[in-house]
Short mmCIF file of C-alpha atoms in Angstrom, two decimals:
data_model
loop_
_atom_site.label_atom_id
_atom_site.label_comp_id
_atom_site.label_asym_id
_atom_site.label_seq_id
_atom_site.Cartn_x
_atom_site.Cartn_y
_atom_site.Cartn_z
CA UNK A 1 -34.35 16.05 20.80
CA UNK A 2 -34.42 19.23 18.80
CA UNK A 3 -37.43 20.83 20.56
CA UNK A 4 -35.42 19.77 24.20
CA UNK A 5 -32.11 21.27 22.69
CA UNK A 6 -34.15 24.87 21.74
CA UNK A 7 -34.85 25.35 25.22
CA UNK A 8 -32.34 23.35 27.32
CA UNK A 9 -29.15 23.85 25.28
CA UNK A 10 -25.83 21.53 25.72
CA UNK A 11 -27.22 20.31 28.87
CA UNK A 12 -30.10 18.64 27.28
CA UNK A 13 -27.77 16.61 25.05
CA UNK A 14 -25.80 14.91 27.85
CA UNK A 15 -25.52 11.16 27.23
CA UNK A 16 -26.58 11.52 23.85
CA UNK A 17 -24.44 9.24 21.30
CA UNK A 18 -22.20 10.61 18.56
CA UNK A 19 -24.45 9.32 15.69
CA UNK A 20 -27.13 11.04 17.87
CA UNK A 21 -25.77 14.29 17.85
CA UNK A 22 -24.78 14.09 14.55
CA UNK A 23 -28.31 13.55 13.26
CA UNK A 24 -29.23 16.58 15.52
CA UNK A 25 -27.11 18.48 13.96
CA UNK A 26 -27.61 17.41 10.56
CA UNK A 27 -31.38 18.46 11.11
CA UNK A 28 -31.12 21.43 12.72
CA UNK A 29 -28.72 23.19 10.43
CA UNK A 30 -31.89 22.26 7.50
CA UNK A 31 -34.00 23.48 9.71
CA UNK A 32 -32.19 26.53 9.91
CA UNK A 33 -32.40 26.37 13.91
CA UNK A 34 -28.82 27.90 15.16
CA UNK A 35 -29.19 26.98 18.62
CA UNK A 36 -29.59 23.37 18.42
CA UNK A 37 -27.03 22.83 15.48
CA UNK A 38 -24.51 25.02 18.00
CA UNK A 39 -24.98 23.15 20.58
CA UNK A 40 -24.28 19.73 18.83
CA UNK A 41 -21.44 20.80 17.30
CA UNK A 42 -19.21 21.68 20.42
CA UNK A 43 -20.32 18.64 22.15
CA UNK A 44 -19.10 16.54 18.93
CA UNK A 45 -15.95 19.21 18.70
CA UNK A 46 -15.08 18.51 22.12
CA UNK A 47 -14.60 14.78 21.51
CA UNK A 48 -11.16 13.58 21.10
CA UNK A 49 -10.38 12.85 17.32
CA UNK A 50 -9.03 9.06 18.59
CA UNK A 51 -12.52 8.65 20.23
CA UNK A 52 -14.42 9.82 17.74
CA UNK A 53 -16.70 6.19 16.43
CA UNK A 54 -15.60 5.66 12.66
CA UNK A 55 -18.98 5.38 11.53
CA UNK A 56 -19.56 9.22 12.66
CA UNK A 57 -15.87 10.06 10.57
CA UNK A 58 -17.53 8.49 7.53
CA UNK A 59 -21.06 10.55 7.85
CA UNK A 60 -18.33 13.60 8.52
CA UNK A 61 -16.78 13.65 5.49
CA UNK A 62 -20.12 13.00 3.70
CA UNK A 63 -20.72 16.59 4.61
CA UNK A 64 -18.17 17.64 1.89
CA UNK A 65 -20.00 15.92 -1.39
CA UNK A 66 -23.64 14.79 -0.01
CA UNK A 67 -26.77 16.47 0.12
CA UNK A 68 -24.80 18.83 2.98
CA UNK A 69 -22.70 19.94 0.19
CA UNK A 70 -24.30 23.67 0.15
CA UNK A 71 -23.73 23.82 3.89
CA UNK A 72 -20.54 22.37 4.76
CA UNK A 73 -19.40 20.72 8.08
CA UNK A 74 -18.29 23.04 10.83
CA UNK A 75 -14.38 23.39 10.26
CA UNK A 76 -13.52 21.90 13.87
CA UNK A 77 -15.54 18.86 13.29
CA UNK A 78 -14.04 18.06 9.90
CA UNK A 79 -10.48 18.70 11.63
CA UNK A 80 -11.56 16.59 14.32
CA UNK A 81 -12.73 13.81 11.52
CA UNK A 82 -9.56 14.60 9.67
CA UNK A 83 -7.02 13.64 12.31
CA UNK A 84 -9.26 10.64 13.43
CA UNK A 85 -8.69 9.30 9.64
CA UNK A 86 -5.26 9.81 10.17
CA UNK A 87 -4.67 8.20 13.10
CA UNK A 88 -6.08 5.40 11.52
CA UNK A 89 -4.73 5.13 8.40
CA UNK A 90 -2.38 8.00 7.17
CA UNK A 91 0.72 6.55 6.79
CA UNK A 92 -0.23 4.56 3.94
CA UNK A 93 2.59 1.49 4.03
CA UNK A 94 1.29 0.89 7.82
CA UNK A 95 -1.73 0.75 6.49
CA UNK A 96 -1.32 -1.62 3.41
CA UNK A 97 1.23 -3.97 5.83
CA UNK A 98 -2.10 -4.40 8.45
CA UNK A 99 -5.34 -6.69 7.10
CA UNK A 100 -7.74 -5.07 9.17
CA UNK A 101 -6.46 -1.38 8.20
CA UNK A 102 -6.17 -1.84 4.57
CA UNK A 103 -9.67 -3.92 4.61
CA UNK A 104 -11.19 -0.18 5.83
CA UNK A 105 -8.85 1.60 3.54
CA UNK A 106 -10.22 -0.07 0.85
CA UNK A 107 -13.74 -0.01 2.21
CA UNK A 108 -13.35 3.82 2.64
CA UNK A 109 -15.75 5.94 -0.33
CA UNK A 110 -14.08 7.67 -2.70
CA UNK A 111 -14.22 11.15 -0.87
CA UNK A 112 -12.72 9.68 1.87
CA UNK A 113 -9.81 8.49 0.20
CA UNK A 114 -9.19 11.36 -1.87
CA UNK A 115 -8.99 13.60 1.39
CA UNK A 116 -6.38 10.97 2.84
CA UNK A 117 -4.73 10.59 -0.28
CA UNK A 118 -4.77 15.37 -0.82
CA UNK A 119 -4.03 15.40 3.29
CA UNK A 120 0.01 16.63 3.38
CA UNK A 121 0.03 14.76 6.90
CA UNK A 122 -0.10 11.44 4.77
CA UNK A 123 2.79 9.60 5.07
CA UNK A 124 4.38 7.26 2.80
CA UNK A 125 7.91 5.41 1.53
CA UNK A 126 7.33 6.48 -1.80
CA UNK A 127 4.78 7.81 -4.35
CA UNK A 128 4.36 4.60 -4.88
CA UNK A 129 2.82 3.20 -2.34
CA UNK A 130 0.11 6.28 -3.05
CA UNK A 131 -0.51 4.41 -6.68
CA UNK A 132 -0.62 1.22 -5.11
CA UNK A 133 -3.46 2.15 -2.90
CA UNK A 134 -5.42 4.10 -5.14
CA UNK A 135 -5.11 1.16 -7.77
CA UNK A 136 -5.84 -1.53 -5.14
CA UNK A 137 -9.06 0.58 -4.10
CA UNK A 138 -10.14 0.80 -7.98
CA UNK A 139 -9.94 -3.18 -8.28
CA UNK A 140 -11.68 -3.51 -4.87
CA UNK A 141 -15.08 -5.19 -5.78
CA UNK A 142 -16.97 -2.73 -4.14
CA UNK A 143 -15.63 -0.10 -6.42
CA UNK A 144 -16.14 -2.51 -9.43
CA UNK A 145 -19.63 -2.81 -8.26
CA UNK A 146 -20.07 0.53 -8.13
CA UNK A 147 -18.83 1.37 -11.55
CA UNK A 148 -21.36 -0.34 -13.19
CA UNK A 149 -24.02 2.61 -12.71
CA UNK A 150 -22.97 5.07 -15.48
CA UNK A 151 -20.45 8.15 -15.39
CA UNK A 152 -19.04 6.49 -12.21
CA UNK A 153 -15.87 4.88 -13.80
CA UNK A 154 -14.81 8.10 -15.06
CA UNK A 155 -15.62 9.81 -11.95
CA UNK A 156 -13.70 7.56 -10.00
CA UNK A 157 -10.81 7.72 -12.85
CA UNK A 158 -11.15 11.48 -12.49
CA UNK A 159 -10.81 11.82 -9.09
CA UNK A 160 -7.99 9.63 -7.91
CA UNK A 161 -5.44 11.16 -10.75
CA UNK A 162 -6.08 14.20 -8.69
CA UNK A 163 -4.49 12.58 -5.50
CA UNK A 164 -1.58 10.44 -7.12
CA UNK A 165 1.74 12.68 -7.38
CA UNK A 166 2.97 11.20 -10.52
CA UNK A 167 5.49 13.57 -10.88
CA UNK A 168 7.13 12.07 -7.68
CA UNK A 169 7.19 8.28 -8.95
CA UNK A 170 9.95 6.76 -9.86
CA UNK A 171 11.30 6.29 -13.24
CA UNK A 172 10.78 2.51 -13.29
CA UNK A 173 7.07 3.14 -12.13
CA UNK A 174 6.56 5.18 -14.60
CA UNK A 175 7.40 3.57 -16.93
CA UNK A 176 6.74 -0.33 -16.93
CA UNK A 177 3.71 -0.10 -13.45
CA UNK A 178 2.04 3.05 -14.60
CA UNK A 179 0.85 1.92 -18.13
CA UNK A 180 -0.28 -0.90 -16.88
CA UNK A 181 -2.68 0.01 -14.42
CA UNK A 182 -5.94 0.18 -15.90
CA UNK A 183 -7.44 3.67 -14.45
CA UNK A 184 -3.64 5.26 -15.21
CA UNK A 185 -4.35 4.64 -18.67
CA UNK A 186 -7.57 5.67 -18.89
CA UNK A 187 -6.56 9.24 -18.10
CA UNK A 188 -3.09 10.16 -18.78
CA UNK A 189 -2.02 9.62 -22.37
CA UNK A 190 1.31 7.44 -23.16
CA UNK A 191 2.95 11.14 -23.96
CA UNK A 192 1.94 12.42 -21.01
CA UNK A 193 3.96 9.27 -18.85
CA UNK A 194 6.96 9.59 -21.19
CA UNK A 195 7.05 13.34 -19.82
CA UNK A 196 6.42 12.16 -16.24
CA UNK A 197 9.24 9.77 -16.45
CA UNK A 198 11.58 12.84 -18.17
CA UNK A 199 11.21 15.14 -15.47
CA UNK A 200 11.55 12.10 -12.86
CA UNK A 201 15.11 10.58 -14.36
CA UNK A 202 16.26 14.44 -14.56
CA UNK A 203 18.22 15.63 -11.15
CA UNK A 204 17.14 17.52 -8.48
CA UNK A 205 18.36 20.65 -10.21
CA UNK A 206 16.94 19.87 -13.20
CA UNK A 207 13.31 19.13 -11.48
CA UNK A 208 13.60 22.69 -9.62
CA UNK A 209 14.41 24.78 -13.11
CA UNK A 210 11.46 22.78 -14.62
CA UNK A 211 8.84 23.49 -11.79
CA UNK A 212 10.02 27.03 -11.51
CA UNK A 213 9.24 27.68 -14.89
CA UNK A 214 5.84 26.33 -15.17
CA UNK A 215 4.01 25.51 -17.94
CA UNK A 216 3.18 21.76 -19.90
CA UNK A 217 1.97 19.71 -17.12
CA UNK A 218 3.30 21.74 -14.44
CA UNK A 219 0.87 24.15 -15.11
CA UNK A 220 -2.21 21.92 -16.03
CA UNK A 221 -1.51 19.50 -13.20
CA UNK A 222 0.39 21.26 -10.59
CA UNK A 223 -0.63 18.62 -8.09
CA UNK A 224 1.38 15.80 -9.38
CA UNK A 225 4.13 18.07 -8.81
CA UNK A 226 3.23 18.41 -4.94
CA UNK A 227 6.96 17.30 -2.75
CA UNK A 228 7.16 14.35 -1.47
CA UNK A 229 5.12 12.72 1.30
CA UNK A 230 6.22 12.82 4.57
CA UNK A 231 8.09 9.36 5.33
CA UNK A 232 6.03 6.15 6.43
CA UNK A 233 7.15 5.01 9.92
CA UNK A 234 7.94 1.82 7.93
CA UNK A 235 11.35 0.68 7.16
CA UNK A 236 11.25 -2.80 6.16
CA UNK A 237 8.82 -6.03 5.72
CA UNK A 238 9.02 -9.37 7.20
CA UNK A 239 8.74 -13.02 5.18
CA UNK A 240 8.41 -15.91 5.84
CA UNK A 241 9.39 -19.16 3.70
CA UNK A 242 9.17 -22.23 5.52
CA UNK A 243 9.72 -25.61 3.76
CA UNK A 244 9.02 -29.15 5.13
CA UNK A 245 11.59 -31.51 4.35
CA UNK A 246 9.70 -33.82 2.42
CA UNK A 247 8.69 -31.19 0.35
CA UNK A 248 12.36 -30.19 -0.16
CA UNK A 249 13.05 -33.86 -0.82
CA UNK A 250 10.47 -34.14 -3.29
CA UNK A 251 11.43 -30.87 -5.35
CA UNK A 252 15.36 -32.27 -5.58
CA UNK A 253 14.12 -35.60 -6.92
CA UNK A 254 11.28 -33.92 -9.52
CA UNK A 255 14.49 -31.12 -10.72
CA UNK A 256 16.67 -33.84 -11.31
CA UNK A 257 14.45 -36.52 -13.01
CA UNK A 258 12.71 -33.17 -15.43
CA UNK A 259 15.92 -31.18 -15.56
CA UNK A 260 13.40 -28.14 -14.80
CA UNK A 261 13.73 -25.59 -11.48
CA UNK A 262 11.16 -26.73 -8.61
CA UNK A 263 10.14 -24.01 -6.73
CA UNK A 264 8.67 -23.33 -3.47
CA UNK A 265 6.81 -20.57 -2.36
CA UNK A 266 6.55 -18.90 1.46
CA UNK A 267 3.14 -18.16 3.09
CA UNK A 268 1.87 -15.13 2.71
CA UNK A 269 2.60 -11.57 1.21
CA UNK A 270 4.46 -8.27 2.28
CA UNK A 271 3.63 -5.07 0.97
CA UNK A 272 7.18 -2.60 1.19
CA UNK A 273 6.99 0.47 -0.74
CA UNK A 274 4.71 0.08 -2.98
CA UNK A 275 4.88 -3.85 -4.04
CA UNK A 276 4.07 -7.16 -2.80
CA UNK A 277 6.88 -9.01 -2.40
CA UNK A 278 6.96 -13.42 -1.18
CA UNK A 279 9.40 -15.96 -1.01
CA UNK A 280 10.78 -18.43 -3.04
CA UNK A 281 13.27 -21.38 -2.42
CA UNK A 282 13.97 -22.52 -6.03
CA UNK A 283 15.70 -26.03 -6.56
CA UNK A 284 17.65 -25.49 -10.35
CA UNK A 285 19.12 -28.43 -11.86
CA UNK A 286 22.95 -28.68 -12.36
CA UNK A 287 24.79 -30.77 -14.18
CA UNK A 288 26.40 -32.27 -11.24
CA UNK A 289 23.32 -32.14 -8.73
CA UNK A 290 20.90 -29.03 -7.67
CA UNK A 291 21.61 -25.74 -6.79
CA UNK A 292 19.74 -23.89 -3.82
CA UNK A 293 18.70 -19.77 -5.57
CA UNK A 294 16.51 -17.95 -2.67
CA UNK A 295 14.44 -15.42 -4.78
CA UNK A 296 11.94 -12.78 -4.60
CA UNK A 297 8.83 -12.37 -6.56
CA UNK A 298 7.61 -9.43 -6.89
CA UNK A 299 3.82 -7.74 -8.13
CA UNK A 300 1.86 -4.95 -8.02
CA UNK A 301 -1.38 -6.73 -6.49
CA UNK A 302 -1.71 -8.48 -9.58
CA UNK A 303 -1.34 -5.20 -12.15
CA UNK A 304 1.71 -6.20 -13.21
CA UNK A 305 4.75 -8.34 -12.46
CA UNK A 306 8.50 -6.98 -13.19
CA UNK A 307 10.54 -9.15 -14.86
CA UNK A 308 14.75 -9.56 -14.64
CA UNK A 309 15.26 -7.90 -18.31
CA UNK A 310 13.44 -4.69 -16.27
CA UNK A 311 14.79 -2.52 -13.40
CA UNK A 312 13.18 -3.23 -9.87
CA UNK A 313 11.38 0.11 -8.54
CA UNK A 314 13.10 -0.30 -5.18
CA UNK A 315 16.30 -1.85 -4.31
CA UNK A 316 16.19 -3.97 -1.45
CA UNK A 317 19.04 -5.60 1.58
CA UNK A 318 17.77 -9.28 2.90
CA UNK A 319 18.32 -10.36 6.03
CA UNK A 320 18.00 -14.18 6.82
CA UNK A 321 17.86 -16.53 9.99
CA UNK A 322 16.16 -19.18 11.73
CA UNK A 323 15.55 -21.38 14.50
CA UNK A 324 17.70 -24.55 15.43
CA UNK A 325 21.22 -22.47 15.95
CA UNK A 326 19.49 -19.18 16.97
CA UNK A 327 19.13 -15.96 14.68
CA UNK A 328 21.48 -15.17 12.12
CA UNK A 329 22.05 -12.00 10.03
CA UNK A 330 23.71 -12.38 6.84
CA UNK A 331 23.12 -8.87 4.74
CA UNK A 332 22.67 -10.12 0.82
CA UNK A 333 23.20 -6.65 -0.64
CA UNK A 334 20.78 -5.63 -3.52
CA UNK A 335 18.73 -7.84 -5.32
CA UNK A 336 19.89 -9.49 -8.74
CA UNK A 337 18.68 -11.30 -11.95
CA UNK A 338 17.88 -14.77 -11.59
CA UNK A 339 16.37 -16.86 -14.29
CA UNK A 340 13.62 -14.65 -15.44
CA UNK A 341 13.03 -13.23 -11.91
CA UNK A 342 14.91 -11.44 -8.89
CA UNK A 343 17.11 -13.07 -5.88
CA UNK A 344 20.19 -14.77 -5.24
CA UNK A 345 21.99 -18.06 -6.79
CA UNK A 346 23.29 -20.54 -4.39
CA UNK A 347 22.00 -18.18 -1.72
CA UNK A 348 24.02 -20.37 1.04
CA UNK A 349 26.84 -21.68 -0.65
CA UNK A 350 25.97 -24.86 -0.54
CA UNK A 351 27.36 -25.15 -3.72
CA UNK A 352 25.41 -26.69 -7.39
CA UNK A 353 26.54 -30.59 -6.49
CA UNK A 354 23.91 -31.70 -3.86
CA UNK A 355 22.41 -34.87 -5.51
CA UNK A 356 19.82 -34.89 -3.11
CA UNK A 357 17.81 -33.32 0.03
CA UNK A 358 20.55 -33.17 3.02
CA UNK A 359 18.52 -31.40 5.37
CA UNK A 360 22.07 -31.21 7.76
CA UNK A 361 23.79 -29.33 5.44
CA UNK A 362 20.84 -26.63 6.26
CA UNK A 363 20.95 -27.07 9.89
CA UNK A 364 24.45 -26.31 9.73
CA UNK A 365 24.02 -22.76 8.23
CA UNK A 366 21.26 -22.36 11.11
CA UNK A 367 18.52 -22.63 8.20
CA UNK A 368 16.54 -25.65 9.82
CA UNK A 369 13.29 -25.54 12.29
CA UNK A 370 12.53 -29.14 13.78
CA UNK A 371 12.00 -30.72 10.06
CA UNK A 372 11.57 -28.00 7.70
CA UNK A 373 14.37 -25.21 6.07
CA UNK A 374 12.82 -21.79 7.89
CA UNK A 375 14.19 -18.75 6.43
CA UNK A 376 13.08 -15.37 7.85
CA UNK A 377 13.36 -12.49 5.20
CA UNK A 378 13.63 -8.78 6.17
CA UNK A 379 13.34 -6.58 3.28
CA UNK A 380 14.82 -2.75 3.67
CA UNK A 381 15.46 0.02 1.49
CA UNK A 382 19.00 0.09 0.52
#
């Protein structure tokens, strides 16, 4: 293909695949022969970013640290690669909320990420949803795997403090997610977070005077300083906590025999900005019955788990409904302690004297589907 591409130009690459003319390319720029590697590149520069084959975006960006590294990919094929990758995956939340999209986000290699994670077209709630990528990529197993070859933890360590704007994250991040997170830790110091979280919890005033007059980290890391990402298209996160009767049934008689809170998680897990949040319908013991607390739980993939004696990083409204009596909306304004965690007692004023399971009392408040309490949850930024 090379010799036919000396002579014959673009026309002898017609019906050639990408990966084909990307291995053309890739072998006639080392061998140095400008005619060929010209002609490859504004067949693959012609191709729509959306149609460009992900497999070709990957060998792309290799370009930038590979063996390619002293001759680096044509600028309108790694723009062309760049907004492909976006398409894909640069609003971040979108990305975390879809399985398939955050199994290739965390699949992506480490270049890859840190040019999504560096782009200023990335999108996200918050800074943290940023974190919470980068530290869901780090515990990936591949990236595990990979650290086991030596230099490559700190590399990786190295590398995605550069895309994380710390400076940006809130307070409550800062200070009870941050030092948690294994690769944080490993690379800023605990003085170094207490000064994050200063310049966060100052105000916006207080942030510009600071960044204006450089210095301390400003100076040594002005790119956790960087404004804020553009906003996700995201704006809230659906759950789903859906309990049979008998289950129900079961919980009221095991609180009341035990005197200890039953409770009963929702399928599944939502991320919203930044956190995984899932459903909880928690039967507490009364001393006149059972209460009914709906309640939130709330992790960061497993890093870390806030607690009620600690400030949520996002305040949240709720919106419930369900089947039988059609969809209500009921807002439940901000989220509050609960027993060690986050939610709402007697979420549906049923009141703390129910001695056992009345499944009508539910239907009535439009809470019931065929034989099991459905509640949907919307979670939005307040």
């Amino acid at each position: 293909m090379l010799h036919s591409t000396i002579y014959g130009g673009v026309e002898a690459l017609q019906g050639a695949s990408q990966h084909q003319l990307l291995e053309l390319l890739c072998l006639a720029r080392r061998c140095q022969v400008a005619a060929a590697a010209e002609a490859a590149e504004q067949l693959l520069a012609a191709i729509p970013a959306e149609q460009l084959e992900w497999e070709v975006v990957e060998e792309v960006f290799a370009f930038v640290t590979g063996a390619q590294q002293s001759r680096p990919a044509p600028e309108a094929l790694l723009e062309s690669a760049g907004a492909r990758l976006q398409h894909e995956l640069g609003d971040l939340d979108a990305a975390m909320q879809d399985e398939q999209a955050r199994r290739r986000l965390m699949a992506l290699p480490l270049p890859m990420l840190c040019v999504l994670l560096c782009d200023p077209r990335t999108r996200a709630s918050c800074e943290a949803t940023a974190l919470a990528v980068a530290s869901a990529w780090f515990a990936d197993p591949a990236a595990a795997q990979q650290r086991e070859r030596p230099g490559v933890r700190e590399q990786q360590v190295a590398a995605l403090a550069e895309c994380v704007r710390f400076g940006r994250l809130q307070p409550a991040v800062l200070a009870a997610v941050a030092p948690r997170t294994e690769w944080v830790a490993a690379v800023i110091s605990q003085q170094q977070l207490l000064d994050l979280t200063a310049f966060a919890t100052g105000g916006s005033r207080q942030q510009g005077q600071q960044l204006r007059a450089g210095g301390g980290l400003v100076a040594a890391h002005p790119q956790w300083f960087l404004p804020p990402r553009p906003s996700s298209a995201v704006e809230w996160a659906a759950l789903s906590l859906e309990v049979p009767g008998a289950e129900a049934r079961a919980a009221v008689a095991r609180a009341r025999a035990t005197g200890q809170a039953e409770s009963l998680e929702g399928r599944g897990l939502a991320f919203f900005r930044g956190f995984w949040w899932h459903p909880e319908l928690e039967v507490t013991p009364t001393r006149t019955g059972v209460r009914y607390d709906l309640r939130l739980g709330i992790t960061s993939g497993g890093l870390f788990e806030p607690h009620a004696s600690q400030r949520v990083a996002c305040r949240v409204m709720v919106v419930e409904g369900s089947g039988e009596a059609g969809l209500s909306t009921r807002s439940r304004g901000a989220l509050v302690a609960v027993d060690g965690g986050w939610g709402w007692r007697d979420c549906w004023g049923l009141g703390s004297a129910q001695k056992e399971w009345d499944a009508d009392a539910f239907r009535a408040k439009g809470l019931m589907k065929g034989r099991s309490m459905c509640v949907k949850v919307v979670i939005k930024a307040a």
